[in-house]
XYZ file of C-alpha atoms in Angstrom:
352
model
C 0.000 0.000 0.000
C 1.431 3.365 -1.027
C 1.763 5.974 1.720
C 1.271 9.681 1.026
C 2.480 12.543 3.216
C -0.134 15.266 3.702
C 0.739 18.823 4.731
C -2.259 19.059 7.061
C -1.657 22.717 7.947
C -1.290 24.074 4.406
C -4.248 25.813 2.766
C -6.835 28.489 3.420
C -9.173 26.064 5.200
C -6.599 23.864 6.930
C -6.637 21.633 8.779
C -10.375 20.814 8.424
C -10.809 20.408 4.657
C -7.279 19.060 4.192
C -7.843 16.208 6.634
C -11.354 15.506 5.338
C -10.129 15.362 1.752
C -7.077 13.280 2.608
C -9.131 10.676 4.481
C -11.673 10.649 1.645
C -8.817 10.118 -0.810
C -7.386 7.299 1.297
C -10.815 5.628 1.261
C -11.310 6.039 -2.495
C -7.800 5.226 -3.712
C -6.718 2.684 -1.113
C -3.597 4.471 0.144
C -2.121 5.050 3.576
C -1.519 8.544 4.971
C 0.991 10.375 7.089
C -0.786 13.506 8.355
C 1.825 16.137 9.170
C 1.105 19.145 11.371
C -0.048 20.166 14.829
C -1.167 16.952 16.475
C -3.910 18.433 18.672
C -5.598 20.202 15.742
C -5.361 17.124 13.511
C -6.735 14.817 16.193
C -9.596 17.235 16.890
C -10.698 17.125 13.240
C -10.367 13.340 13.098
C -12.458 13.026 16.256
C -15.257 15.051 14.636
C -15.300 12.602 11.725
C -15.177 9.648 14.099
C -18.235 10.966 15.958
C -20.351 11.540 12.849
C -18.939 8.872 10.541
C -19.015 11.169 7.527
C -17.974 14.468 5.968
C -20.071 16.866 3.898
C -19.122 17.783 0.329
C -20.805 19.187 -2.771
C -18.485 16.972 -4.857
C -17.535 19.798 -7.164
C -21.047 20.752 -8.258
C -21.303 23.851 -6.022
C -24.768 22.671 -5.125
C -26.404 20.595 -2.418
C -23.904 18.889 -0.116
C -24.079 15.170 0.464
C -22.642 12.865 3.092
C -19.419 10.999 2.310
C -19.029 8.135 4.752
C -15.550 7.725 6.218
C -14.673 4.531 8.093
C -11.578 5.453 10.083
C -11.077 1.834 11.162
C -10.334 0.916 7.551
C -7.831 3.732 6.930
C -4.127 3.304 7.675
C -2.941 6.685 8.903
C -0.328 8.109 11.248
C 0.182 11.617 12.630
C 3.556 13.342 12.648
C 3.638 16.339 14.959
C 5.167 19.582 13.679
C 4.771 22.846 15.519
C 5.379 25.395 12.776
C 3.484 26.537 9.683
C 4.761 28.602 6.752
C 2.155 31.223 5.878
C 1.190 32.345 2.378
C 2.835 35.759 2.756
C 6.155 34.655 4.239
C 9.485 34.921 2.421
C 10.011 31.414 1.111
C 13.790 31.023 1.320
C 14.066 32.373 4.841
C 11.054 30.406 6.073
C 12.322 27.069 4.757
C 15.687 27.579 6.445
C 14.253 29.029 9.667
C 11.216 26.814 10.151
C 12.721 23.331 10.008
C 9.749 22.040 12.036
C 7.123 23.378 9.609
C 4.477 21.018 8.249
C 5.568 21.295 4.596
C 9.255 20.697 5.379
C 8.421 17.667 7.538
C 5.975 16.295 4.941
C 8.638 16.476 2.222
C 11.145 14.888 4.596
C 8.806 11.904 4.978
C 9.287 11.272 1.247
C 13.036 11.936 1.383
C 13.366 9.430 4.260
C 11.421 6.788 2.333
C 8.441 6.587 4.700
C 6.120 7.965 1.999
C 6.026 7.791 -1.798
C 4.499 11.236 -2.437
C 3.710 14.548 -0.740
C 0.591 16.693 -1.186
C 0.309 20.296 0.018
C -2.258 23.075 -0.422
C -0.049 25.598 1.335
C 2.224 28.251 -0.137
C 3.254 27.235 -3.662
C 6.675 28.774 -3.196
C 7.205 26.975 0.108
C 6.073 23.643 -1.355
C 8.432 24.062 -4.311
C 11.395 25.166 -2.184
C 10.863 22.404 0.368
C 10.567 19.803 -2.406
C 13.649 21.132 -4.195
C 15.821 21.229 -1.063
C 14.396 18.045 0.449
C 14.192 15.806 -2.618
C 16.744 17.353 -4.955
C 16.508 17.641 -8.729
C 16.377 14.902 -11.321
C 19.818 14.641 -12.912
C 20.090 17.155 -15.751
C 17.126 19.319 -14.737
C 17.991 22.989 -14.239
C 14.792 24.070 -12.475
C 11.604 22.191 -11.522
C 8.351 23.449 -13.037
C 4.654 23.142 -12.227
C 2.556 21.199 -14.739
C -1.062 22.409 -14.768
C -3.819 20.426 -16.471
C -6.374 22.762 -18.058
C -9.805 21.697 -19.383
C -10.697 22.509 -22.998
C -13.528 21.815 -25.453
C -11.938 18.436 -26.242
C -9.052 16.894 -24.294
C -7.163 18.672 -21.481
C -3.885 20.476 -22.151
C -0.751 20.795 -20.020
C 0.490 24.292 -19.165
C 4.076 24.408 -17.907
C 5.310 26.396 -15.942
C 2.266 27.278 -13.823
C 4.082 29.524 -11.363
C 7.267 27.983 -9.995
C 9.754 30.181 -11.890
C 8.998 33.836 -12.593
C 12.297 34.483 -14.366
C 13.400 31.911 -16.920
C 16.078 31.373 -19.543
C 15.467 29.889 -23.025
C 17.248 26.713 -21.903
C 14.844 26.361 -18.976
C 11.834 26.624 -21.300
C 13.215 23.884 -23.544
C 13.452 21.616 -20.501
C 9.903 22.567 -19.512
C 8.819 21.424 -22.976
C 10.532 18.052 -22.548
C 9.083 17.536 -19.064
C 5.633 18.601 -20.277
C 5.763 16.081 -23.121
C 6.709 13.247 -20.748
C 3.869 14.252 -18.418
C 1.285 14.563 -21.226
C 2.187 11.095 -22.498
C 1.629 9.495 -19.095
C -1.127 11.661 -17.629
C -3.230 12.354 -20.726
C -2.311 9.243 -22.709
C -1.220 11.221 -25.794
C 1.368 9.307 -27.822
C 3.017 12.271 -29.581
C 2.012 15.480 -27.775
C 2.252 18.714 -29.734
C 4.152 21.584 -28.101
C 3.581 25.320 -28.414
C 5.097 28.354 -26.736
C 2.832 31.020 -25.242
C 3.228 34.285 -27.148
C 1.413 37.404 -28.374
C 1.230 36.332 -32.017
C 1.362 33.252 -34.215
C 4.317 34.377 -36.340
C 7.823 33.175 -35.496
C 9.144 36.673 -34.849
C 6.435 37.643 -32.339
C 6.899 37.754 -28.568
C 9.272 39.141 -25.975
C 13.011 38.467 -25.930
C 12.557 35.196 -24.003
C 10.042 33.792 -26.497
C 12.090 34.898 -29.520
C 15.224 33.242 -28.142
C 13.397 30.053 -27.149
C 11.581 29.567 -30.461
C 14.652 28.485 -32.519
C 15.727 26.094 -29.762
C 12.327 24.353 -29.779
C 12.345 24.387 -33.581
C 15.738 22.667 -33.588
C 14.468 20.047 -31.116
C 11.547 19.446 -33.490
C 13.918 18.926 -36.424
C 15.939 16.472 -34.321
C 12.758 14.510 -33.551
C 12.818 15.235 -29.817
C 9.492 17.095 -29.609
C 6.553 17.874 -31.905
C 6.791 21.680 -31.935
C 3.920 23.595 -33.600
C 5.031 27.188 -32.965
C 3.561 30.098 -31.054
C 0.276 29.822 -29.157
C -1.775 32.944 -28.496
C -3.895 33.305 -25.369
C -7.091 32.774 -27.373
C -5.754 29.418 -28.612
C -5.004 27.892 -25.216
C -8.431 26.235 -25.015
C -8.885 25.088 -28.627
C -6.277 22.295 -28.515
C -3.807 23.841 -30.926
C -1.127 22.270 -28.740
C -1.204 19.546 -26.084
C 1.641 21.137 -24.116
C 1.919 24.920 -23.733
C 5.279 26.235 -22.550
C 5.596 29.522 -20.641
C 7.664 31.129 -17.939
C 6.053 30.855 -14.500
C 5.032 34.522 -14.466
C 2.962 34.365 -17.667
C 1.782 30.818 -16.949
C 0.433 31.717 -13.530
C -1.400 34.726 -14.961
C -3.078 32.450 -17.527
C -4.050 30.070 -14.734
C -5.511 32.770 -12.464
C -7.324 34.579 -15.311
C -8.854 31.257 -16.347
C -10.093 30.567 -12.806
C -11.456 34.096 -12.422
C -13.243 34.077 -15.778
C -14.881 30.713 -15.108
C -16.018 31.892 -11.664
C -17.390 35.164 -13.072
C -19.358 33.436 -15.828
C -20.913 30.945 -13.428
C -21.963 33.740 -11.051
C -23.420 35.782 -13.930
C -25.429 32.794 -15.165
C -26.777 32.110 -11.667
C -27.717 35.784 -11.214
C -29.592 35.880 -14.518
C -31.499 32.690 -13.740
C -32.645 34.198 -10.428
C -33.606 37.568 -11.926
C -37.289 36.721 -12.564
C -39.839 33.885 -12.667
C -39.043 32.906 -16.244
C -35.311 32.856 -15.449
C -35.926 30.640 -12.407
C -37.953 28.198 -14.501
C -35.304 28.042 -17.257
C -32.571 27.716 -14.634
C -34.342 24.770 -13.028
C -34.618 23.058 -16.421
C -30.965 23.801 -17.246
C -29.564 22.706 -13.875
C -28.458 19.175 -14.936
C -26.698 20.582 -18.018
C -24.967 23.325 -16.035
C -23.737 20.776 -13.497
C -22.155 18.724 -16.288
C -20.448 21.824 -17.685
C -19.223 22.826 -14.224
C -17.766 19.362 -13.750
C -15.740 19.801 -16.943
C -14.332 23.249 -16.141
C -14.009 22.978 -12.364
C -10.348 23.096 -11.272
C -11.238 20.991 -8.224
C -11.697 17.947 -10.482
C -7.969 17.944 -11.303
C -7.089 18.369 -7.626
C -3.467 19.365 -7.811
C -0.519 20.336 -9.983
C 2.530 18.106 -10.262
C 5.929 19.644 -9.593
C 8.073 18.168 -12.358
C 11.838 17.919 -12.140
C 12.239 17.081 -8.438
C 13.448 13.628 -7.479
C 10.122 12.508 -6.024
C 6.368 12.983 -6.359
C 5.226 16.401 -5.121
C 1.654 17.576 -5.743
C 0.740 21.207 -5.120
C -2.972 21.726 -4.485
C -4.855 25.022 -4.685
C -4.769 27.149 -1.536
C -8.590 27.283 -1.561
C -8.911 23.512 -1.829
C -12.134 22.001 -0.544
C -12.290 18.427 0.719
C -13.315 17.363 -2.795
C -10.294 19.110 -4.348
C -7.976 17.601 -1.739
C -9.370 14.140 -2.379
C -8.582 14.613 -6.068
C -5.098 15.920 -5.226
C -4.449 12.615 -3.464
C -5.785 10.928 -6.603
C -3.376 12.951 -8.749
C -0.471 11.677 -6.649
C -1.697 8.095 -6.875
C -2.063 8.376 -10.657
C 1.614 9.115 -11.249
C 3.060 6.876 -8.525
C 3.347 3.798 -10.742
C 4.078 5.585 -14.018
C 7.780 6.339 -13.433
C 7.321 9.947 -14.505
C 10.735 10.888 -13.102
C 12.440 8.148 -15.098
C 10.774 9.366 -18.294
C 11.844 12.956 -17.581
C 15.434 11.876 -16.898
C 15.492 10.038 -20.232
C 14.135 13.008 -22.176
C 16.500 15.511 -20.551
């Protein structure tokens, strides 16, 4: 049975939703857990579940919550006490060095020591990346790890890399992101020969900032050598029409795409709900459309994907959204389980 380390104190709603989602994930995917954080707070949340026998979740539909039964007697879990927590606004480098007893550092250490096969955290992205980098090290040949984000589209999902780990990048780093993204798309999405594009402000080869212009010929050369299937520049409007299976960007631009996507989806859903509630006719149409809207929400809801994989570190590190609900956390555990037996790190090492 695989064992996954959970940063129980990381996230906007920790430790409640983190523990609920982790235990739900352990039930659904048949894995063991090491819950890392302040013991008293973790035990208090577990006791609440023990008393009721269930948790409440809307299961990603943003509608009526239902009971998810959790049988603690059937879950193999341990608690590792850590006193400290790295907050979202703290300086990452200093915090990792200063707070050796923080939940994210201890959770990563559980993987480094071999007690666990993967770590999942919904805490500070920077802290999770730094802890994973220092604790697990890099895959041989990798310059910088990068976050692979799976985005929903009209057809099959696409991989955006980097999703926010590296704000300042070199052309050589982006070429490695492309190689890591291809390896991930092959295993995660099941695409035999993923196409690769670079995020830019125009389709033509000469468009983009200095970084994009310098990276383009390197990716083109890799295409000619048969290393990747490069299709050129990808504009923002083309991200969701499957022009490329893997979209390469520096972490600054990639994270903006990710956050704009989340904000736009949230805005549209709220606008639709408001219009349906505006009058009697709207309420009637909304009631009729509810099943269809739920199916659409399921397709575009980031919670379904659960977490983002940090590629390039010598271990499995999944970074979940800071606002993760129990449902999102359950799926983050699922994301870790999915790549555990796929040797993603071996494939990346080969490609690099």
